[in-house]
Amino acid sequence: MVSIKCRSRRTARRAHFQAPSHVRRILMSSALSAELRTKHNVRAMPVRKDDEVRVVRGQYKGKEGKVTACYRLKWVIHVDKVQREKANGANVPVGIHPSNCVITKMKLPNTRKKILERKNRSKGGDKKVTAADKAMQQMD
C-alpha cells in the first residue's frame, strides 16, 4: 500500500495532489459492497473500468452503473448512467470521486484475483513465524 508519510499538512497535500499515476490508482480506491466484502474478506479495492458501482454520496446518490473511465488526472471515475445534459442538448459524464462509490460487481482478471488473495484478511497461515513467536508458543 502506497501512503503519503509526512507530518506537515502542506507537504502531505503537495504529495497527494502531485502523486504519479501508479500511486493515484491506489488512492482512487472504493469500498466493496457487503456481499463482496464477506465473499473476499477485503474491504476496498482500486476501481477499474468495467466494474459496477453504486453512488452512495452526493447529488447522484443511489445511481448504479458500469465504470466507463477512470480519469486519474482529475481524481474521478465516470459511470455510464451518471450524466448531465449540456445547454446544447448533449450528454456528458459527470466525474465522481471513487470514495463516494461502492463496488457492487468486480471484473476479475487473473491479476485482480491475485490481489484479492494477497489482501484476504481471514487467512493467517502465510505470516512469517519469527523467533519471538516461537518463544511465545513454547511458553504456553
PDB file of C-alpha atoms in Angstrom:
ATOM      1  CA  MET A   1       0.000   0.000   0.000  1.00  0.00           C
ATOM      2  CA  VAL A   2       1.346   3.342  -1.009  1.00  0.00           C
ATOM      3  CA  SER A   3       0.825   6.018   1.603  1.00  0.00           C
ATOM      4  CA  ILE A   4       1.882   9.595   1.941  1.00  0.00           C
ATOM      5  CA  LYS A   5       4.099   9.829   5.001  1.00  0.00           C
ATOM      6  CA  CYS A   6       4.571  13.311   6.276  1.00  0.00           C
ATOM      7  CA  ARG A   7       3.514  15.162   9.377  1.00  0.00           C
ATOM      8  CA  SER A   8       3.280  18.515   7.670  1.00  0.00           C
ATOM      9  CA  ARG A   9      -0.156  19.208   6.208  1.00  0.00           C
ATOM     10  CA  ARG A  10       1.380  21.307   3.457  1.00  0.00           C
ATOM     11  CA  THR A  11       3.807  18.590   2.354  1.00  0.00           C
ATOM     12  CA  ALA A  12       1.200  15.827   2.619  1.00  0.00           C
ATOM     13  CA  ARG A  13      -1.246  17.744   0.418  1.00  0.00           C
ATOM     14  CA  ARG A  14       1.516  18.502  -2.071  1.00  0.00           C
ATOM     15  CA  ALA A  15       2.491  14.827  -2.254  1.00  0.00           C
ATOM     16  CA  HIS A  16      -1.155  13.801  -2.645  1.00  0.00           C
ATOM     17  CA  PHE A  17      -2.037  16.162  -5.468  1.00  0.00           C
ATOM     18  CA  GLN A  18       1.272  15.676  -7.299  1.00  0.00           C
ATOM     19  CA  ALA A  19       1.148  11.887  -6.994  1.00  0.00           C
ATOM     20  CA  PRO A  20       2.115   9.913 -10.108  1.00  0.00           C
ATOM     21  CA  SER A  21      -0.405   7.732 -11.917  1.00  0.00           C
ATOM     22  CA  HIS A  22       0.596   4.419 -10.306  1.00  0.00           C
ATOM     23  CA  VAL A  23       0.107   5.946  -6.844  1.00  0.00           C
ATOM     24  CA  ARG A  24      -3.194   7.571  -7.836  1.00  0.00           C
ATOM     25  CA  ARG A  25      -4.518   4.136  -8.802  1.00  0.00           C
ATOM     26  CA  ILE A  26      -4.227   3.018  -5.169  1.00  0.00           C
ATOM     27  CA  LEU A  27      -5.521   6.316  -3.781  1.00  0.00           C
ATOM     28  CA  MET A  28      -8.574   6.043  -6.059  1.00  0.00           C
ATOM     29  CA  SER A  29      -9.954   3.004  -4.246  1.00  0.00           C
ATOM     30  CA  SER A  30     -13.557   2.247  -3.445  1.00  0.00           C
ATOM     31  CA  ALA A  31     -15.180   0.181  -0.724  1.00  0.00           C
ATOM     32  CA  LEU A  32     -16.676  -3.186  -1.637  1.00  0.00           C
ATOM     33  CA  SER A  33     -20.364  -3.945  -1.104  1.00  0.00           C
ATOM     34  CA  ALA A  34     -21.388  -6.060   1.890  1.00  0.00           C
ATOM     35  CA  GLU A  35     -21.749  -9.218  -0.256  1.00  0.00           C
ATOM     36  CA  LEU A  36     -18.319  -8.820  -1.888  1.00  0.00           C
ATOM     37  CA  ARG A  37     -16.753  -7.953   1.468  1.00  0.00           C
ATOM     38  CA  THR A  38     -17.967 -11.187   3.071  1.00  0.00           C
ATOM     39  CA  LYS A  39     -17.074 -13.234  -0.014  1.00  0.00           C
ATOM     40  CA  HIS A  40     -13.489 -11.986  -0.432  1.00  0.00           C
ATOM     41  CA  ASN A  41     -12.686 -10.724   3.118  1.00  0.00           C
ATOM     42  CA  VAL A  42     -11.386  -7.496   1.598  1.00  0.00           C
ATOM     43  CA  ARG A  43     -12.657  -4.033   2.496  1.00  0.00           C
ATOM     44  CA  ALA A  44     -11.625  -1.898  -0.515  1.00  0.00           C
ATOM     45  CA  MET A  45     -10.077  -2.202  -3.968  1.00  0.00           C
ATOM     46  CA  PRO A  46      -8.823   0.226  -6.618  1.00  0.00           C
ATOM     47  CA  VAL A  47     -11.617   0.946  -9.098  1.00  0.00           C
ATOM     48  CA  ARG A  48     -11.118  -0.070 -12.709  1.00  0.00           C
ATOM     49  CA  LYS A  49     -13.021   0.183 -15.955  1.00  0.00           C
ATOM     50  CA  ASP A  50     -15.918  -2.328 -16.299  1.00  0.00           C
ATOM     51  CA  ASP A  51     -16.544  -2.562 -12.534  1.00  0.00           C
ATOM     52  CA  GLU A  52     -20.136  -1.926 -11.493  1.00  0.00           C
ATOM     53  CA  VAL A  53     -20.563   0.696  -8.772  1.00  0.00           C
ATOM     54  CA  ARG A  54     -23.322   2.343  -6.748  1.00  0.00           C
ATOM     55  CA  VAL A  55     -23.001   6.020  -5.789  1.00  0.00           C
ATOM     56  CA  VAL A  56     -23.567   6.408  -2.029  1.00  0.00           C
ATOM     57  CA  ARG A  57     -22.825  10.122  -1.511  1.00  0.00           C
ATOM     58  CA  GLY A  58     -23.649  13.359  -3.247  1.00  0.00           C
ATOM     59  CA  GLN A  59     -26.185  14.581  -5.773  1.00  0.00           C
ATOM     60  CA  TYR A  60     -26.240  11.280  -7.698  1.00  0.00           C
ATOM     61  CA  LYS A  61     -26.706   9.091  -4.592  1.00  0.00           C
ATOM     62  CA  GLY A  62     -28.395   5.774  -5.377  1.00  0.00           C
ATOM     63  CA  LYS A  63     -27.445   5.643  -9.066  1.00  0.00           C
ATOM     64  CA  GLU A  64     -25.829   2.412 -10.253  1.00  0.00           C
ATOM     65  CA  GLY A  65     -23.846   1.723 -13.372  1.00  0.00           C
ATOM     66  CA  LYS A  66     -20.696   0.460 -15.007  1.00  0.00           C
ATOM     67  CA  VAL A  67     -17.447   2.426 -14.787  1.00  0.00           C
ATOM     68  CA  THR A  68     -16.675   3.737 -18.258  1.00  0.00           C
ATOM     69  CA  ALA A  69     -13.445   5.597 -17.393  1.00  0.00           C
ATOM     70  CA  CYS A  70     -11.017   6.136 -14.528  1.00  0.00           C
ATOM     71  CA  TYR A  71      -9.762   9.678 -15.001  1.00  0.00           C
ATOM     72  CA  ARG A  72      -6.681   9.686 -12.762  1.00  0.00           C
ATOM     73  CA  LEU A  73      -5.595  13.172 -13.754  1.00  0.00           C
ATOM     74  CA  LYS A  74      -8.855  14.618 -12.365  1.00  0.00           C
ATOM     75  CA  TRP A  75      -9.207  12.087  -9.484  1.00  0.00           C
ATOM     76  CA  VAL A  76     -12.638  10.935 -10.753  1.00  0.00           C
ATOM     77  CA  ILE A  77     -14.396   7.989 -12.343  1.00  0.00           C
ATOM     78  CA  HIS A  78     -17.130   8.164 -14.968  1.00  0.00           C
ATOM     79  CA  VAL A  79     -20.184   5.942 -14.512  1.00  0.00           C
ATOM     80  CA  ASP A  80     -22.322   5.221 -17.571  1.00  0.00           C
ATOM     81  CA  LYS A  81     -25.692   6.215 -16.039  1.00  0.00           C
ATOM     82  CA  VAL A  82     -24.433   9.343 -14.259  1.00  0.00           C
ATOM     83  CA  GLN A  83     -24.677  12.035 -16.912  1.00  0.00           C
ATOM     84  CA  ARG A  84     -25.638  15.665 -17.240  1.00  0.00           C
ATOM     85  CA  GLU A  85     -27.271  17.457 -20.125  1.00  0.00           C
ATOM     86  CA  LYS A  86     -25.459  20.440 -21.583  1.00  0.00           C
ATOM     87  CA  ALA A  87     -27.196  23.587 -22.858  1.00  0.00           C
ATOM     88  CA  ASN A  88     -26.958  22.337 -26.445  1.00  0.00           C
ATOM     89  CA  GLY A  89     -28.631  19.018 -25.514  1.00  0.00           C
ATOM     90  CA  ALA A  90     -25.527  16.827 -25.479  1.00  0.00           C
ATOM     91  CA  ASN A  91     -24.984  14.447 -22.542  1.00  0.00           C
ATOM     92  CA  VAL A  92     -21.641  14.499 -20.753  1.00  0.00           C
ATOM     93  CA  PRO A  93     -20.405  12.170 -17.996  1.00  0.00           C
ATOM     94  CA  VAL A  94     -20.168  13.612 -14.500  1.00  0.00           C
ATOM     95  CA  GLY A  95     -16.988  12.853 -12.580  1.00  0.00           C
ATOM     96  CA  ILE A  96     -17.458  11.131  -9.219  1.00  0.00           C
ATOM     97  CA  HIS A  97     -14.730  10.534  -6.659  1.00  0.00           C
ATOM     98  CA  PRO A  98     -14.270   6.786  -6.002  1.00  0.00           C
ATOM     99  CA  SER A  99     -14.581   7.254  -2.230  1.00  0.00           C
ATOM    100  CA  ASN A 100     -18.221   8.199  -2.828  1.00  0.00           C
ATOM    101  CA  CYS A 101     -18.960   4.863  -4.510  1.00  0.00           C
ATOM    102  CA  VAL A 102     -19.313   1.222  -3.523  1.00  0.00           C
ATOM    103  CA  ILE A 103     -18.195  -1.560  -5.870  1.00  0.00           C
ATOM    104  CA  THR A 104     -21.118  -3.956  -6.400  1.00  0.00           C
ATOM    105  CA  LYS A 105     -19.632  -6.164  -9.119  1.00  0.00           C
ATOM    106  CA  MET A 106     -15.943  -6.576  -9.953  1.00  0.00           C
ATOM    107  CA  LYS A 107     -14.264  -7.534 -13.177  1.00  0.00           C
ATOM    108  CA  LEU A 108     -11.871 -10.294 -12.131  1.00  0.00           C
ATOM    109  CA  PRO A 109      -8.914 -10.959 -14.422  1.00  0.00           C
ATOM    110  CA  ASN A 110      -6.097 -13.122 -13.034  1.00  0.00           C
ATOM    111  CA  THR A 111      -4.106 -10.143 -11.755  1.00  0.00           C
ATOM    112  CA  ARG A 112      -7.034  -8.925  -9.708  1.00  0.00           C
ATOM    113  CA  LYS A 113      -7.669 -12.393  -8.278  1.00  0.00           C
ATOM    114  CA  LYS A 114      -4.073 -12.435  -7.052  1.00  0.00           C
ATOM    115  CA  ILE A 115      -4.547  -9.032  -5.425  1.00  0.00           C
ATOM    116  CA  LEU A 116      -7.667 -10.320  -3.634  1.00  0.00           C
ATOM    117  CA  GLU A 117      -5.792 -13.399  -2.397  1.00  0.00           C
ATOM    118  CA  ARG A 118      -2.972 -11.212  -1.130  1.00  0.00           C
ATOM    119  CA  LYS A 119      -5.322  -8.776   0.638  1.00  0.00           C
ATOM    120  CA  ASN A 120      -7.528 -11.519   2.130  1.00  0.00           C
ATOM    121  CA  ARG A 121      -7.716 -10.911   5.878  1.00  0.00           C
ATOM    122  CA  SER A 122      -9.124 -14.250   7.037  1.00  0.00           C
ATOM    123  CA  LYS A 123      -6.126 -16.386   6.163  1.00  0.00           C
ATOM    124  CA  GLY A 124      -3.370 -16.072   8.727  1.00  0.00           C
ATOM    125  CA  GLY A 125      -1.312 -19.037   7.565  1.00  0.00           C
ATOM    126  CA  ASP A 126       1.231 -17.290   5.387  1.00  0.00           C
ATOM    127  CA  LYS A 127       2.561 -14.954   8.074  1.00  0.00           C
ATOM    128  CA  LYS A 128       6.241 -15.445   8.756  1.00  0.00           C
ATOM    129  CA  VAL A 129       6.950 -17.061  12.101  1.00  0.00           C
ATOM    130  CA  THR A 130       9.670 -15.176  13.921  1.00  0.00           C
ATOM    131  CA  ALA A 131      11.890 -16.348  16.768  1.00  0.00           C
ATOM    132  CA  ALA A 132       9.832 -14.260  19.204  1.00  0.00           C
ATOM    133  CA  ASP A 133       6.624 -16.019  18.075  1.00  0.00           C
ATOM    134  CA  LYS A 134       8.244 -19.431  18.597  1.00  0.00           C
ATOM    135  CA  ALA A 135       9.366 -18.397  22.079  1.00  0.00           C
ATOM    136  CA  MET A 136       5.852 -17.280  22.952  1.00  0.00           C
ATOM    137  CA  GLN A 137       4.437 -20.616  21.723  1.00  0.00           C
ATOM    138  CA  GLN A 138       6.880 -22.545  23.871  1.00  0.00           C
ATOM    139  CA  MET A 139       5.896 -20.509  26.947  1.00  0.00           C
ATOM    140  CA  ASP A 140       2.240 -21.595  26.595  1.00  0.00           C
TER     141      ASP A 140
END
